[in-house]
Amino acid sequence: VSTRYYYGEAVANAGDVISLPAEESRHLLKTMRGRTGDRIVVFGAGRQFSAELTGVDGSLAVVTLMDPVPASAPPSVAMAFAIPWIKGGKTEFLIQKLTEIGASEMIIFQARREVARGDDSKLDRLVRVALEACKQCERIDVPTIKLASSLSKAIDASGMILPAQTFLLHERTEVLLGSAYNSLHGRPAKVLFASGPEGGWHPEEVEEVQSRVTLVSLGPRILKAETAPLVAASAMLAFSGDL
Ligand code: SAM
């Protein structure tokens, strides 16, 4: 049962009295039947506090922040992911799992060979999935989620400019992610992984970004679209000493 609630990205300090956002208030007051005087933990903007439910303002829970509560550190290398829309709820699955593993940013793009279509109306739901995963795994830095119309636009949105740190997961390439990572000079601040849809990359899609990425393999087995990013994320934690 969750007793952690997200207050948003506003800067807050011990002693502040704040209202929780509508969805979090509903969860605390209705689902969890919170009562004045209840002790909870709240987090947001990379901080976490013990707090007390001190009132109700309309439908919003009003809480008083008490002591800061230490939280787990993010992975030492920030991991961004460009992942395609995938049918059957698998994009949501990936957002949940990548958030648990520690992704800092996820950019969902429209892949050429994927029939599943996404649009802006789905963004709120994806953000909610990431937030719920943060609450569950006791993470306080909520990952950024963006949408892009293509792989190339997804790389633009990530801000990555170094091809050596921008890994395009490709099952038909020889270079293993491990050796590509080991040939980097020093530990990067951030890497981006781009993974393809169920039907695989369209050759033109890869061609378009060829000069901006390093093609890497995750080994000889063909992984499903919802497996490959998770393997890359886990491997990255291991390479950087976070596992
Ligand atoms: N249809 C493709 C085929 O049969 O060759 C397979 C695509 S795979 C299901 C989906 C995506 O996962 C790929 O586009 C790639 O990004 C990633 N992927 C799967 N296996 C991989 C591997 N062994 N190494 C690197 N990436 C892999």
Short mmCIF file of C-alpha atoms and ligand atoms in Angstrom, two decimals:
data_model
loop_
_atom_site.label_atom_id
_atom_site.label_comp_id
_atom_site.label_asym_id
_atom_site.label_seq_id
_atom_site.Cartn_x
_atom_site.Cartn_y
_atom_site.Cartn_z
CA VAL A 1 0.00 0.00 0.00
CA SER A 2 1.53 3.28 -1.10
CA THR A 3 2.00 6.01 1.48
CA ARG A 4 4.17 8.15 -0.80
CA TYR A 5 2.56 11.05 -2.63
CA TYR A 6 3.92 13.31 -5.34
CA TYR A 7 3.62 17.05 -4.83
CA GLY A 8 4.94 18.20 -8.20
CA GLU A 9 8.11 19.94 -9.30
CA ALA A 10 7.79 23.15 -7.26
CA VAL A 11 10.65 23.85 -4.85
CA ALA A 12 9.51 23.02 -1.32
CA ASN A 13 11.18 23.03 2.10
CA ALA A 14 10.56 21.64 5.57
CA GLY A 15 7.82 23.63 7.29
CA ASP A 16 6.01 24.51 4.04
CA VAL A 17 2.29 23.87 3.84
CA ILE A 18 1.33 22.69 0.38
CA SER A 19 -1.64 21.21 -1.46
CA LEU A 20 -1.15 17.93 -3.26
CA PRO A 21 -2.21 17.78 -6.93
CA ALA A 22 -5.78 16.61 -7.65
CA GLU A 23 -4.97 13.00 -8.55
CA GLU A 24 -2.67 12.53 -5.54
CA SER A 25 -5.22 14.20 -3.24
CA ARG A 26 -7.91 11.86 -4.51
CA HIS A 27 -5.67 8.89 -3.85
CA LEU A 28 -4.84 10.04 -0.32
CA LEU A 29 -8.29 11.25 0.73
CA LYS A 30 -10.58 8.81 -1.10
CA THR A 31 -8.68 5.62 -1.85
CA MET A 32 -6.51 5.62 1.26
CA ARG A 33 -9.15 7.37 3.41
CA GLY A 34 -6.58 9.77 4.80
CA ARG A 35 -7.52 11.70 7.94
CA THR A 36 -6.09 14.88 9.44
CA GLY A 37 -3.07 13.97 11.52
CA ASP A 38 -2.02 11.04 9.28
CA ARG A 39 1.70 10.79 8.63
CA ILE A 40 2.77 10.25 5.05
CA VAL A 41 5.85 10.70 2.85
CA VAL A 42 5.75 13.18 -0.01
CA PHE A 43 8.23 13.73 -2.82
CA GLY A 44 8.83 16.00 -5.77
CA ALA A 45 11.53 18.06 -7.47
CA GLY A 46 14.14 15.52 -6.40
CA ARG A 47 13.37 15.80 -2.66
CA GLN A 48 11.38 13.77 -0.19
CA PHE A 49 9.87 14.68 3.19
CA SER A 50 7.93 13.13 5.99
CA ALA A 51 4.67 15.06 6.16
CA GLU A 52 1.40 15.34 8.01
CA LEU A 53 -2.03 15.67 6.49
CA THR A 54 -3.11 18.92 8.14
CA GLY A 55 -6.26 19.82 6.26
CA VAL A 56 -8.44 19.65 3.19
CA ASP A 57 -9.02 22.52 0.78
CA GLY A 58 -12.00 21.63 -1.40
CA SER A 59 -10.92 18.32 -2.88
CA LEU A 60 -7.22 18.89 -2.27
CA ALA A 61 -5.18 17.41 0.57
CA VAL A 62 -3.17 20.02 2.46
CA VAL A 63 0.03 18.70 3.99
CA THR A 64 2.72 20.17 6.19
CA LEU A 65 6.26 19.14 5.25
CA MET A 66 8.37 17.93 8.15
CA ASP A 67 11.81 16.35 7.95
CA PRO A 68 13.67 15.59 4.71
CA VAL A 69 13.83 11.84 4.08
CA PRO A 70 16.92 10.53 2.26
CA ALA A 71 16.17 8.88 -1.05
CA SER A 72 18.06 6.59 -3.40
CA ALA A 73 20.53 8.25 -5.75
CA PRO A 74 19.86 8.14 -9.50
CA PRO A 75 22.14 5.94 -11.68
CA SER A 76 25.62 7.43 -12.09
CA VAL A 77 25.15 7.63 -15.86
CA ALA A 78 21.87 9.25 -16.94
CA MET A 79 20.03 6.92 -19.29
CA ALA A 80 17.68 8.32 -21.93
CA PHE A 81 15.62 6.07 -24.18
CA ALA A 82 14.01 6.61 -27.54
CA ILE A 83 11.36 3.90 -27.72
CA PRO A 84 8.66 3.38 -30.34
CA TRP A 85 4.95 3.21 -29.83
CA ILE A 86 4.24 -0.52 -29.59
CA LYS A 87 0.78 -2.04 -29.65
CA GLY A 88 -0.86 -3.94 -26.82
CA GLY A 89 0.10 -1.61 -23.99
CA LYS A 90 3.77 -2.45 -24.39
CA THR A 91 4.85 1.19 -24.52
CA GLU A 92 3.30 1.69 -21.09
CA PHE A 93 4.98 -1.50 -19.91
CA LEU A 94 8.34 -0.14 -21.05
CA ILE A 95 7.76 3.21 -19.36
CA GLN A 96 6.95 1.47 -16.11
CA LYS A 97 9.97 -0.84 -16.24
CA LEU A 98 12.47 1.74 -17.49
CA THR A 99 11.35 4.09 -14.72
CA GLU A 100 11.97 1.36 -12.15
CA ILE A 101 15.42 0.64 -13.59
CA GLY A 102 16.32 4.33 -13.49
CA ALA A 103 15.79 5.96 -16.92
CA SER A 104 16.03 9.75 -16.72
CA GLU A 105 14.16 10.44 -19.94
CA MET A 106 11.95 8.55 -22.36
CA ILE A 107 11.04 9.80 -25.80
CA ILE A 108 8.30 7.89 -27.56
CA PHE A 109 8.51 8.06 -31.32
CA GLN A 110 6.59 6.85 -34.33
CA ALA A 111 8.61 4.07 -35.95
CA ARG A 112 8.27 3.45 -39.69
CA ARG A 113 7.43 -0.23 -39.28
CA GLU A 114 4.98 0.02 -36.42
CA VAL A 115 1.24 0.10 -36.89
CA ALA A 116 0.59 1.39 -33.36
CA ARG A 117 0.04 5.14 -33.44
CA GLY A 118 0.46 7.55 -30.61
CA ASP A 119 -0.60 11.13 -30.17
CA ASP A 120 -0.45 13.93 -27.62
CA SER A 121 -3.65 12.73 -25.95
CA LYS A 122 -1.74 9.72 -24.64
CA LEU A 123 1.01 11.71 -22.96
CA ASP A 124 -0.82 12.32 -19.66
CA ARG A 125 -1.40 8.61 -19.26
CA LEU A 126 2.29 7.83 -19.88
CA VAL A 127 3.39 10.47 -17.36
CA ARG A 128 1.00 8.92 -14.85
CA VAL A 129 2.50 5.46 -15.46
CA ALA A 130 6.00 6.84 -14.79
CA LEU A 131 4.81 8.59 -11.65
CA GLU A 132 3.14 5.47 -10.28
CA ALA A 133 6.35 3.54 -10.95
CA CYS A 134 8.35 6.21 -9.06
CA LYS A 135 6.00 5.87 -6.09
CA GLN A 136 6.30 2.11 -6.11
CA CYS A 137 10.09 1.93 -6.45
CA GLU A 138 10.82 4.81 -4.04
CA ARG A 139 12.35 7.00 -6.66
CA ILE A 140 12.05 10.78 -6.24
CA ASP A 141 13.24 12.10 -9.61
CA VAL A 142 10.37 11.64 -12.01
CA PRO A 143 11.66 10.92 -15.53
CA THR A 144 10.85 13.24 -18.39
CA ILE A 145 8.56 11.87 -21.08
CA LYS A 146 8.40 13.43 -24.54
CA LEU A 147 6.81 12.48 -27.84
CA ALA A 148 8.48 12.65 -31.26
CA SER A 149 7.22 12.00 -34.76
CA SER A 150 10.29 10.01 -35.87
CA LEU A 151 13.53 8.45 -34.66
CA SER A 152 15.50 11.43 -35.92
CA LYS A 153 13.23 13.87 -34.06
CA ALA A 154 13.56 11.72 -30.94
CA ILE A 155 17.35 12.09 -31.05
CA ASP A 156 16.87 15.86 -31.52
CA ALA A 157 14.59 15.93 -28.48
CA SER A 158 17.16 14.10 -26.35
CA GLY A 159 19.75 16.81 -27.00
CA MET A 160 22.38 14.13 -27.69
CA ILE A 161 25.13 15.36 -29.98
CA LEU A 162 27.81 12.72 -29.43
CA PRO A 163 27.38 9.67 -31.71
CA ALA A 164 29.64 7.59 -29.43
CA GLN A 165 27.12 7.96 -26.59
CA THR A 166 24.01 7.55 -28.71
CA PHE A 167 23.43 3.82 -29.08
CA LEU A 168 21.07 2.48 -31.69
CA LEU A 169 20.14 -1.08 -30.74
CA HIS A 170 20.41 -3.23 -33.83
CA GLU A 171 20.22 -7.01 -33.97
CA ARG A 172 22.20 -7.22 -37.21
CA THR A 173 25.40 -5.51 -36.16
CA GLU A 174 28.61 -7.02 -34.83
CA VAL A 175 29.66 -4.48 -32.21
CA LEU A 176 28.43 -5.45 -28.78
CA LEU A 177 27.11 -2.73 -26.47
CA GLY A 178 29.76 -3.75 -23.92
CA SER A 179 32.68 -3.12 -26.25
CA ALA A 180 31.18 0.14 -27.55
CA TYR A 181 30.76 1.33 -23.96
CA ASN A 182 34.28 0.24 -23.00
CA SER A 183 35.81 2.21 -25.84
CA LEU A 184 34.36 5.48 -24.52
CA HIS A 185 36.94 7.76 -22.90
CA GLY A 186 35.82 8.01 -19.31
CA ARG A 187 32.36 7.69 -17.92
CA PRO A 188 29.75 9.65 -19.91
CA ALA A 189 27.28 11.90 -18.10
CA LYS A 190 24.45 10.61 -20.27
CA VAL A 191 23.75 8.00 -22.90
CA LEU A 192 20.78 7.52 -25.22
CA PHE A 193 19.50 4.15 -26.36
CA ALA A 194 17.22 3.98 -29.38
CA SER A 195 15.31 0.75 -29.86
CA GLY A 196 13.11 -0.38 -32.70
CA PRO A 197 9.55 -1.67 -33.07
CA GLU A 198 8.30 -5.24 -33.43
CA GLY A 199 8.87 -5.14 -37.17
CA GLY A 200 12.42 -3.87 -36.73
CA TRP A 201 14.03 -0.74 -38.12
CA HIS A 202 13.25 0.44 -41.63
CA PRO A 203 16.62 0.76 -43.46
CA GLU A 204 15.90 4.40 -44.32
CA GLU A 205 15.15 5.15 -40.68
CA VAL A 206 18.63 3.92 -39.72
CA GLU A 207 20.25 5.62 -42.69
CA GLU A 208 18.76 8.95 -41.72
CA VAL A 209 20.48 8.92 -38.30
CA GLN A 210 23.59 6.89 -39.20
CA SER A 211 26.04 9.74 -38.60
CA ARG A 212 24.54 10.55 -35.21
CA VAL A 213 24.56 7.10 -33.61
CA THR A 214 26.64 4.01 -32.86
CA LEU A 215 24.95 0.77 -33.88
CA VAL A 216 25.25 -1.83 -31.14
CA SER A 217 24.13 -5.39 -30.57
CA LEU A 218 22.79 -6.89 -27.38
CA GLY A 219 23.97 -10.36 -28.37
CA PRO A 220 22.96 -13.04 -30.86
CA ARG A 221 19.35 -13.53 -29.80
CA ILE A 222 16.60 -11.42 -31.35
CA LEU A 223 14.86 -9.72 -28.46
CA LYS A 224 11.31 -8.48 -28.55
CA ALA A 225 10.72 -4.76 -28.82
CA GLU A 226 9.71 -4.61 -25.17
CA THR A 227 12.76 -6.62 -24.04
CA ALA A 228 15.69 -4.92 -25.79
CA PRO A 229 15.53 -1.55 -23.94
CA LEU A 230 15.33 -3.36 -20.60
CA VAL A 231 18.42 -5.42 -21.39
CA ALA A 232 20.29 -2.26 -22.46
CA ALA A 233 19.24 -0.43 -19.28
CA SER A 234 20.28 -3.31 -17.02
CA ALA A 235 23.60 -3.73 -18.83
CA MET A 236 24.25 -0.01 -18.46
CA LEU A 237 23.74 -0.17 -14.70
CA ALA A 238 26.21 -3.04 -14.58
CA PHE A 239 28.82 -1.27 -16.73
CA SER A 240 28.66 1.85 -14.58
CA GLY A 241 28.89 -0.03 -11.29
CA ASP A 242 25.29 0.64 -10.25
CA LEU A 243 24.31 -3.01 -9.99
N1 SAM B 1 11.99 -7.83 -36.99
C1 SAM B 1 13.33 -7.84 -36.58
C2 SAM B 1 14.02 -9.08 -37.12
O1 SAM B 1 13.39 -10.09 -37.19
O2 SAM B 1 15.20 -9.00 -37.41
C3 SAM B 1 13.43 -7.85 -35.07
C4 SAM B 1 13.09 -6.59 -34.41
S1 SAM B 1 13.20 -6.72 -32.66
C5 SAM B 1 11.76 -7.61 -32.31
C6 SAM B 1 12.81 -5.13 -32.07
C7 SAM B 1 13.96 -4.20 -31.74
O3 SAM B 1 14.67 -4.68 -30.60
C8 SAM B 1 15.01 -4.04 -32.80
O4 SAM B 1 14.64 -3.07 -33.77
C9 SAM B 1 16.22 -3.62 -32.01
O5 SAM B 1 16.22 -2.23 -31.73
C10 SAM B 1 16.03 -4.37 -30.71
N2 SAM B 1 16.77 -5.64 -30.67
C11 SAM B 1 16.26 -6.89 -30.63
N3 SAM B 1 17.22 -7.81 -30.52
C12 SAM B 1 18.39 -7.13 -30.48
C13 SAM B 1 19.74 -7.51 -30.35
N4 SAM B 1 20.10 -8.77 -30.25
N5 SAM B 1 20.68 -6.55 -30.33
C14 SAM B 1 20.33 -5.23 -30.42
N6 SAM B 1 19.07 -4.82 -30.54
C15 SAM B 1 18.10 -5.74 -30.56
#
